[in-house]
C-alpha cells in the first residue's frame, strides 16, 4: 500500500518514476529486482529507504548514481530518474561522471572495501577535490585537512597521511563521509553506513550525517534495515519489499500509523528495551491477517545462586606483542583480569565497543588464542592448561558461532558434508547412515528443508547460512555456545528468527550461551546476566534488567544512552 509520494511545496530534488530494473541470469532468464518504484527526494531533507536484504533498495540507489553493472543489468528505458530537469536514465557515461561526487555522492557500507589500502586517506581526498573542483595540490591538501576536521577526525594535520588500515572502523567511515561531502553535493546517498559499527560509533556517525545535512542544506537518501535508526533521522520513509514499495509517507505517519502489514512487522521484529516476549515477532506473524502474534507473554530472565556453574573463568588475560620500530616489540594487553561464571542453561551477554576485548575472550576460551594468564574451569578442570589431547573431549562441548557464516563454511562442501564432518572427527554416530539421519533431524530443528543437505553455502541467504553454522555446532552436542556477533549483520526480521531459534535450542537442550554483541537491545532481550567490557577489563557485571535500569558505571551509562531510541523515544514529543 503506497501513500502519495509527493511532498507539499516546491519541486523535489530527485523524482523517481516507474523505475524498473532486472538482471540477466544466463540464457534468456532474468530477475526483476525493482518493479515500478516511484518516490521523491525533497530538497534539504532526509529520506529513508527501508527494507530487508533483496528488497531492491541498494539497486535503486545505484541506479540513481548510474553505477549498475552494464554487463548484466537492464533498466527499462521508460523509467525516469529526474534531476535538474534531466532524466538520469540513459545519460552518457561522461555526463554521469560529472554528476557523481560533485552533485550526488555516496557513502558505502564497508569503508575498507571502498578506500584504497595502498594510498593515504589524504591522497584519496585530494584526488576528489582536484578532479571535481580543479584545485591545485596545496589548496586540495588544505581543504582535505578542513574536511577531516569537519567530520571529527582527531589531529587531522597528522591523520591526513595515515593509511586506511591505521584508522579505526568509525574513523574510516568518517573519511568516507569527508570524501562524499568534499564537493558539497546536493544529494548524499548513505548505504547502510552504520550496520557494522558498535552502538557509540553508530550514534556518532548518525549525529554527524544529520549535522552535515543541516549545515550544507543537502538532501540525504539513507538506506537501512533498522527502523530504530530511521526513527531518529528521517523526514520521510519509503518501505520496500521484493522490489516494490509497500508504504511511504512522512516519518510521523509511517511510525505512528503504519498501514501496511509488512511495515508493522518491521517495526515489531526488533527487540524492545521495555519488554521481553517469549518469542520475537517475525514477518510471517503479520503477513496473514496483519494482527500480529497472539501470545506475547514475558520471558523470565535472571540467575539465582542455585543455578549450577558450568564455566568458571578466573583472572583471564591475553597479551599480544606488537612490533615497534625496526627491532622493538611492545606488549599489548587485549584482555586483563577478566573473571565471570557462566551458568548452565543461562545466557551471559558480553558487550563493549570495538577493541574492548570481548571477542578475544571468546577466542581464548576456545583456545584459538593461547591465554597469557588465568584459568577457565569447565566441570572443575582448567581447559586452558590442558594438552591438546586432553582438550579434545572438551573441544566438542564448547563451540563458537562466528559473525560471518559464509567465511566459516567451506564453500566446496555441501551442507551434508559440512554437518557430518565434525561427527566423523569426534566419533559421533555408529556409521554414515546414522550420521546422515542425525543431520536431517538437525536441519529440521534449525528450520531448514531436507533439500538443504545437497546444496552448497552460496545457495543460501545470510540468515540460512547462520542456521547452518548453528546446526554444525549442534552436531557435537555442545554444552556451551559462544555467539560472536552472530546476528549483528542480519536483517531485523532474520535476526528475530535466529534469536527465536537460539532460545528454542536453549530451552530444549539447556545450552549455555556466551553472547558477544555490540547491539545492546539484542543483548538485553536474550541475556540473563550482562558483563560490560572496556579496554580489556570488566567494567561491571549484573543481571540484565538491573544493568539496563540502574547502570552504575559512567561507561555503561554512555553505552546505553547511545542505543537508537526510534521514533517515539527520539522525536515523539517534538
XYZ file of C-alpha atoms in Angstrom:
574
model
C 0.000 0.000 0.000
C 1.508 3.332 -1.077
C 0.732 6.762 0.209
C 1.079 9.686 -2.139
C 4.820 10.280 -2.524
C 4.760 13.961 -3.451
C 5.528 16.311 -0.581
C 3.807 19.632 -0.399
C 5.560 22.687 -1.715
C 8.437 23.049 -4.176
C 9.956 20.823 -6.831
C 11.680 17.751 -5.362
C 15.436 17.422 -5.830
C 15.055 13.893 -7.263
C 11.933 12.325 -8.747
C 11.999 8.562 -9.303
C 9.174 7.439 -11.582
C 8.251 3.848 -12.519
C 11.816 2.569 -12.059
C 12.164 -0.991 -13.317
C 15.460 -2.902 -13.129
C 16.193 -6.530 -13.973
C 19.330 -8.659 -14.120
C 20.355 -11.315 -16.625
C 20.797 -14.729 -15.017
C 22.159 -16.604 -18.011
C 20.487 -17.585 -21.244
C 17.143 -15.840 -21.605
C 16.401 -15.849 -17.871
C 16.131 -12.537 -15.996
C 15.349 -11.495 -12.427
C 13.185 -8.438 -11.718
C 14.945 -6.628 -8.861
C 12.971 -3.344 -8.912
C 9.364 -3.339 -10.111
C 7.932 0.068 -10.909
C 9.202 2.112 -7.962
C 8.207 5.781 -7.640
C 9.173 8.237 -4.896
C 10.580 11.739 -4.366
C 13.602 13.069 -2.524
C 12.687 16.641 -1.490
C 15.248 19.412 -1.130
C 17.009 19.765 2.236
C 15.519 16.608 3.766
C 16.371 13.025 4.748
C 14.520 10.173 3.075
C 14.980 6.673 4.500
C 14.763 3.725 2.112
C 13.945 0.737 4.308
C 13.701 -2.984 3.656
C 15.282 -6.378 4.081
C 18.163 -7.723 2.018
C 16.943 -8.346 -1.514
C 14.231 -5.689 -1.332
C 15.885 -3.630 -4.086
C 16.840 -0.588 -2.032
C 20.594 -0.615 -2.829
C 19.891 -1.384 -6.503
C 17.616 1.669 -6.606
C 20.367 3.851 -5.128
C 22.969 2.534 -7.586
C 20.596 3.333 -10.448
C 20.395 6.968 -9.297
C 24.208 7.124 -9.445
C 24.429 5.194 -12.725
C 26.599 2.528 -11.084
C 24.678 -0.610 -12.064
C 26.883 -3.215 -13.803
C 26.283 -2.716 -17.544
C 27.084 -6.329 -18.429
C 24.066 -7.867 -16.690
C 21.676 -5.101 -15.578
C 18.710 -3.861 -17.607
C 16.987 -0.572 -16.786
C 13.638 -0.167 -18.516
C 14.044 2.802 -20.910
C 10.624 4.090 -19.839
C 11.929 4.558 -16.281
C 12.711 8.107 -15.167
C 15.068 9.478 -12.534
C 14.628 13.231 -12.854
C 17.277 15.616 -11.510
C 17.533 19.257 -12.532
C 15.246 18.726 -15.495
C 17.303 15.801 -16.845
C 16.487 12.114 -16.879
C 19.495 10.277 -15.408
C 18.366 7.014 -17.028
C 20.294 6.697 -20.262
C 22.568 9.666 -19.534
C 26.009 9.302 -21.109
C 28.882 7.930 -19.037
C 30.739 11.244 -19.150
C 27.709 13.227 -18.011
C 27.142 10.830 -15.108
C 30.805 11.072 -14.087
C 30.461 14.845 -13.923
C 27.451 14.481 -11.611
C 28.966 11.808 -9.365
C 30.876 13.289 -6.464
C 30.003 16.835 -7.468
C 26.186 16.774 -7.306
C 25.428 13.280 -5.996
C 27.732 11.351 -3.635
C 27.539 8.021 -1.870
C 28.795 6.512 1.393
C 29.107 2.743 1.140
C 28.501 0.235 3.930
C 32.038 -1.116 4.224
C 34.701 1.632 4.116
C 37.660 -0.767 3.963
C 36.466 -2.061 0.591
C 35.839 1.493 -0.664
C 39.092 3.135 0.455
C 42.237 2.213 -1.468
C 44.517 0.464 1.052
C 47.764 1.472 -0.714
C 47.220 5.254 -0.602
C 46.997 7.601 2.410
C 43.498 8.926 3.087
C 44.657 12.480 2.351
C 45.813 11.481 -1.129
C 42.387 9.955 -1.855
C 40.581 13.064 -0.570
C 42.805 15.336 -2.657
C 42.052 13.299 -5.798
C 38.340 14.080 -5.393
C 38.998 17.787 -4.897
C 41.398 18.035 -7.832
C 39.095 16.104 -10.167
C 35.805 17.858 -9.384
C 36.955 21.242 -8.051
C 40.106 21.783 -10.110
C 42.159 22.614 -7.007
C 45.956 22.517 -7.021
C 47.871 20.185 -4.720
C 48.455 22.722 -1.935
C 44.857 24.013 -1.943
C 43.470 20.477 -2.123
C 45.559 19.354 0.859
C 44.459 22.365 2.906
C 40.816 21.667 2.085
C 41.289 17.956 2.863
C 42.542 18.814 6.355
C 39.485 21.060 6.857
C 37.168 18.234 5.764
C 38.783 15.717 8.105
C 38.373 18.224 10.917
C 34.740 18.823 9.956
C 33.884 15.116 10.192
C 35.581 14.810 13.577
C 38.878 13.085 12.779
C 41.275 13.893 15.665
C 44.592 15.544 14.742
C 43.640 15.977 11.049
C 47.041 17.502 10.178
C 48.655 14.213 11.189
C 45.932 11.759 10.194
C 45.821 13.075 6.634
C 48.933 10.984 5.920
C 47.567 7.835 7.592
C 46.645 4.753 5.589
C 43.119 3.293 5.970
C 44.462 0.317 7.942
C 45.839 2.733 10.568
C 42.348 4.080 11.355
C 39.506 2.506 13.323
C 36.278 1.449 11.613
C 34.487 4.593 12.754
C 37.349 6.817 11.545
C 37.364 5.062 8.170
C 33.658 5.772 7.817
C 34.294 9.439 8.706
C 36.901 9.611 5.934
C 34.319 8.194 3.503
C 31.864 10.883 4.616
C 34.541 13.564 4.139
C 35.106 12.325 0.571
C 31.366 12.277 -0.081
C 30.804 15.882 1.074
C 34.069 17.251 -0.360
C 32.331 18.881 -3.315
C 29.234 19.904 -1.332
C 26.791 17.619 -3.173
C 23.097 18.296 -3.306
C 22.310 14.630 -2.577
C 24.194 12.292 -0.246
C 23.300 8.595 -0.516
C 24.244 6.632 2.618
C 24.003 2.868 2.069
C 23.891 1.074 5.461
C 26.718 3.306 6.783
C 26.414 2.157 10.422
C 25.464 -1.534 10.192
C 28.832 -2.980 11.266
C 29.660 -0.280 13.839
C 29.237 -0.523 17.588
C 26.472 1.483 19.208
C 28.509 4.519 20.295
C 30.256 4.904 16.925
C 26.904 4.395 15.191
C 25.421 7.276 17.166
C 28.393 9.485 16.331
C 28.033 8.749 12.606
C 24.267 9.318 12.653
C 24.694 12.614 14.504
C 27.424 13.635 12.057
C 25.295 12.895 8.982
C 22.359 14.816 10.492
C 24.593 17.771 11.371
C 26.179 17.879 7.903
C 22.767 17.623 6.263
C 21.582 20.711 8.122
C 24.839 22.653 7.751
C 25.157 22.077 3.994
C 21.395 22.033 3.352
C 21.741 18.896 1.276
C 19.313 16.013 0.859
C 20.130 12.546 2.198
C 18.882 9.181 0.963
C 19.561 6.891 3.936
C 19.371 3.167 3.186
C 18.960 0.790 6.118
C 17.040 -2.187 7.504
C 16.923 -0.773 11.050
C 13.764 1.209 11.752
C 15.061 2.296 15.161
C 17.775 4.245 13.318
C 15.285 5.559 10.771
C 13.060 6.943 13.506
C 15.864 9.208 14.716
C 16.954 10.753 11.419
C 14.335 10.546 8.671
C 11.836 13.143 7.490
C 10.217 10.712 5.045
C 10.221 6.904 4.898
C 9.931 4.588 1.885
C 9.421 0.902 2.752
C 10.419 -1.653 0.093
C 9.936 -5.410 -0.186
C 10.796 -7.705 -3.098
C 11.381 -4.795 -5.470
C 8.176 -2.940 -4.690
C 7.188 -0.059 -2.431
C 4.825 -1.255 0.278
C 4.326 2.082 2.005
C 5.714 5.608 2.061
C 4.977 8.884 3.768
C 6.272 11.214 6.453
C 8.184 9.582 9.293
C 5.389 10.571 11.679
C 2.743 8.865 9.519
C 4.710 5.671 8.971
C 5.765 5.247 12.603
C 2.583 6.332 14.347
C 0.006 4.831 11.975
C 1.577 2.270 9.608
C -0.959 0.943 7.132
C 0.886 -1.933 5.526
C 1.276 -5.227 7.394
C 4.925 -5.503 6.297
C 5.740 -2.103 7.830
C 4.033 -3.167 11.060
C 6.126 -6.347 11.063
C 9.413 -4.479 10.605
C 8.507 -2.147 13.467
C 7.848 -5.069 15.818
C 10.657 -7.502 14.890
C 13.444 -5.643 16.638
C 13.819 -6.397 20.371
C 12.465 -3.604 22.560
C 14.140 -2.440 25.752
C 10.923 -2.253 27.763
C 9.638 -5.803 27.232
C 10.876 -9.333 26.616
C 8.301 -11.561 24.849
C 8.627 -15.352 24.929
C 9.246 -15.171 21.178
C 10.107 -12.196 18.999
C 7.528 -11.414 16.309
C 8.591 -12.324 12.757
C 7.366 -11.150 9.351
C 5.024 -14.123 8.847
C 3.160 -13.245 12.053
C 1.851 -10.101 10.339
C 1.525 -11.081 6.688
C -1.712 -13.061 7.100
C -4.447 -11.058 8.763
C -1.953 -8.367 9.813
C -2.899 -8.665 13.509
C 0.479 -9.980 14.627
C 1.319 -12.738 17.117
C -1.362 -13.729 19.635
C 0.773 -14.709 22.612
C 3.363 -12.236 23.849
C 3.870 -13.366 27.429
C 7.035 -12.088 29.081
C 10.019 -14.432 29.311
C 11.556 -14.518 32.798
C 15.284 -13.793 32.920
C 17.963 -13.695 35.568
C 20.088 -16.052 37.640
C 19.870 -17.474 41.140
C 22.527 -18.856 43.500
C 21.151 -22.365 42.912
C 21.918 -22.277 39.159
C 24.925 -24.574 38.613
C 28.087 -23.007 37.159
C 29.354 -24.785 34.036
C 32.300 -22.472 33.224
C 34.210 -20.524 35.882
C 36.686 -18.030 34.397
C 39.233 -16.514 36.767
C 41.631 -13.637 36.050
C 41.811 -14.394 32.319
C 44.470 -12.388 30.467
C 45.661 -12.283 26.877
C 48.536 -10.150 25.578
C 49.805 -9.640 22.054
C 53.228 -8.350 21.094
C 53.191 -5.523 18.560
C 56.205 -4.502 16.521
C 57.500 -1.031 17.283
C 60.244 0.419 15.121
C 62.730 -1.860 13.387
C 63.521 -4.324 16.178
C 61.350 -3.166 19.076
C 58.315 -5.022 20.449
C 55.584 -3.713 22.695
C 53.177 -5.748 24.801
C 49.505 -5.001 24.200
C 47.089 -6.318 26.837
C 43.913 -7.146 24.937
C 42.305 -8.825 27.973
C 43.293 -8.262 31.596
C 41.973 -9.923 34.801
C 38.593 -10.975 33.375
C 36.548 -13.135 35.739
C 32.974 -14.422 35.397
C 30.796 -17.502 35.901
C 28.618 -18.953 33.121
C 25.683 -20.950 34.462
C 24.052 -23.988 32.900
C 21.103 -23.147 30.668
C 21.692 -19.397 31.022
C 22.999 -16.623 28.769
C 25.790 -14.221 29.695
C 25.794 -11.187 27.403
C 29.203 -9.677 26.745
C 29.078 -6.072 25.495
C 31.522 -3.282 24.770
C 32.834 -1.144 21.965
C 35.126 -2.441 19.233
C 38.511 -3.163 20.753
C 37.108 -3.793 24.228
C 38.427 -7.370 24.219
C 35.107 -9.218 24.134
C 35.886 -11.310 21.030
C 39.370 -12.061 22.375
C 37.740 -13.545 25.488
C 35.645 -15.897 23.324
C 38.557 -16.961 21.109
C 40.810 -17.529 24.121
C 38.218 -19.778 25.777
C 38.073 -21.752 22.520
C 41.893 -21.911 22.641
C 42.069 -20.254 19.234
C 44.265 -17.800 21.179
C 46.624 -19.041 23.874
C 45.820 -17.453 27.238
C 48.607 -15.410 28.850
C 47.245 -15.698 32.394
C 44.278 -17.094 34.271
C 42.206 -20.244 34.195
C 38.840 -21.451 32.891
C 37.320 -24.260 34.938
C 34.967 -26.449 32.883
C 33.393 -29.059 35.160
C 36.187 -28.314 37.621
C 39.081 -28.756 35.181
C 41.163 -25.920 33.708
C 40.756 -26.194 29.939
C 43.409 -23.524 29.322
C 46.251 -25.565 30.811
C 45.314 -28.885 29.199
C 47.343 -30.537 26.461
C 45.721 -30.737 23.023
C 44.936 -34.390 23.607
C 43.292 -33.699 26.986
C 41.317 -30.794 25.499
C 39.887 -32.859 22.606
C 36.824 -34.176 24.517
C 36.118 -30.634 25.763
C 36.536 -29.126 22.297
C 33.245 -30.592 21.142
C 31.493 -29.402 24.315
C 32.305 -25.716 23.732
C 31.558 -24.382 20.248
C 31.535 -20.966 18.557
C 29.239 -19.302 16.013
C 31.069 -16.579 14.111
C 29.684 -13.296 12.781
C 30.207 -14.163 9.117
C 28.857 -17.664 8.450
C 29.906 -17.621 4.789
C 33.561 -17.178 5.774
C 33.342 -20.050 8.268
C 31.569 -22.541 5.963
C 33.666 -24.466 3.426
C 32.343 -23.324 0.026
C 33.427 -26.611 -1.603
C 31.393 -28.787 0.778
C 27.681 -29.434 0.600
C 25.697 -28.748 3.754
C 25.555 -32.502 4.337
C 29.353 -32.731 4.244
C 29.725 -29.634 6.472
C 27.481 -31.169 9.141
C 28.730 -34.769 9.031
C 32.451 -33.898 9.094
C 32.563 -32.823 12.802
C 30.692 -36.001 13.781
C 33.227 -38.117 11.918
C 36.182 -36.351 13.568
C 34.753 -36.730 17.078
C 33.367 -40.235 16.609
C 29.693 -39.326 16.951
C 27.249 -41.813 15.433
C 27.584 -45.525 14.620
C 28.030 -45.113 10.901
C 27.350 -42.937 7.848
C 23.637 -43.792 7.828
C 23.086 -42.775 11.435
C 25.090 -39.552 10.998
C 23.022 -38.687 7.916
C 19.793 -39.283 9.844
C 21.087 -37.029 12.642
C 21.879 -34.271 10.107
C 18.357 -34.370 8.659
C 16.964 -34.123 12.201
C 19.187 -31.113 12.918
C 18.147 -29.390 9.683
C 14.563 -29.659 10.859
C 15.446 -28.217 14.266
C 17.061 -25.120 12.715
C 14.193 -24.640 10.251
C 15.847 -25.750 7.001
C 14.267 -28.159 4.465
C 15.750 -31.597 3.801
C 16.863 -30.472 0.328
C 19.453 -28.233 2.041
C 21.556 -31.373 2.651
C 22.594 -31.455 -1.009
C 23.190 -27.722 -1.538
C 26.289 -25.523 -1.171
C 26.660 -22.460 1.129
C 26.421 -19.945 -1.741
C 22.890 -21.143 -2.486
C 21.566 -19.795 0.827
C 20.730 -16.383 2.260
C 22.708 -14.884 5.154
C 20.127 -15.970 7.715
C 20.023 -19.509 6.332
C 23.829 -19.732 6.441
C 23.751 -18.718 10.077
C 21.273 -21.547 10.711
C 23.704 -23.957 9.029
C 26.504 -22.673 11.278
C 24.287 -23.251 14.330
C 23.398 -26.757 13.106
C 27.111 -27.532 12.663
C 27.732 -26.612 16.310
C 24.811 -28.780 17.406
C 26.222 -31.852 15.643
C 28.707 -32.124 18.534
C 26.017 -31.828 21.222
C 27.821 -28.961 22.995
C 27.140 -27.637 26.474
C 28.339 -24.097 25.685
C 27.855 -21.955 22.579
C 29.892 -18.788 22.129
C 27.913 -16.486 19.808
C 30.352 -13.887 18.453
C 28.281 -11.103 16.842
C 26.258 -13.940 15.311
C 23.194 -11.825 14.451
C 24.699 -8.351 14.000
C 24.894 -8.483 10.191
C 21.360 -9.846 9.697
C 18.163 -8.030 8.765
C 15.968 -7.350 11.792
C 13.394 -9.905 10.601
C 16.017 -12.643 10.065
C 17.674 -11.624 13.337
C 14.391 -12.258 15.139
C 14.148 -15.747 13.594
C 17.704 -16.656 14.651
C 17.203 -15.302 18.193
C 13.995 -17.347 18.499
C 15.901 -20.404 17.275
C 18.682 -19.881 19.829
C 16.100 -19.537 22.584
C 14.263 -22.708 21.475
C 17.529 -24.655 21.470
C 18.426 -23.348 24.931
C 15.010 -24.367 26.248
C 15.320 -27.855 24.749
C 18.974 -28.678 25.457
C 19.768 -26.376 28.419
C 22.591 -24.823 26.422
C 24.687 -22.081 27.988
C 25.455 -19.074 25.794
C 28.257 -16.539 25.943
C 26.568 -13.953 23.723
C 29.027 -11.366 22.387
C 27.485 -8.349 20.683
C 27.604 -4.580 20.291
C 23.799 -4.491 19.842
C 22.556 -3.669 23.326
C 18.871 -4.190 22.525
C 19.564 -7.761 21.387
C 21.749 -8.430 24.453
C 19.000 -7.144 26.759
C 16.473 -9.484 25.136
C 18.472 -12.715 25.251
C 20.685 -12.355 28.334
C 20.139 -13.409 31.932
C 23.299 -11.607 33.008
C 25.346 -8.906 31.272
C 29.068 -8.188 31.504
C 30.363 -4.858 30.206
C 33.958 -4.611 28.983
C 36.169 -1.650 28.126
C 39.851 -1.682 27.140
C 40.223 -5.348 28.033
C 38.762 -5.110 31.535
C 35.382 -5.850 33.111
C 33.585 -2.589 33.898
C 30.582 -4.112 35.620
C 28.524 -7.297 35.687
C 24.914 -7.749 36.825
C 21.627 -9.309 35.776
C 20.255 -7.898 32.529
C 17.364 -5.878 33.965
C 19.478 -4.277 36.692
C 22.264 -3.203 34.375
C 19.827 -1.588 31.926
C 17.688 0.134 34.560
C 20.397 1.137 37.022
C 23.851 1.116 35.391
C 26.498 2.036 37.963
C 29.481 2.942 35.818
C 29.678 6.042 33.550
C 30.960 3.877 30.665
C 27.877 1.637 30.855
C 25.646 4.700 31.065
C 27.295 6.084 27.926
C 26.759 2.818 26.041
C 23.093 2.676 26.988
C 22.481 6.317 26.080
C 23.719 5.581 22.550
C 21.047 2.937 21.794
C 18.781 4.169 18.945
C 15.507 5.163 20.559
C 13.340 5.026 17.455
C 10.601 7.481 16.549
C 8.781 7.609 19.874
C 11.911 7.760 22.005
C 13.730 10.356 19.913
C 11.063 12.613 18.466
C 7.552 11.753 19.532
C 7.387 14.836 21.709
C 8.853 17.088 19.052
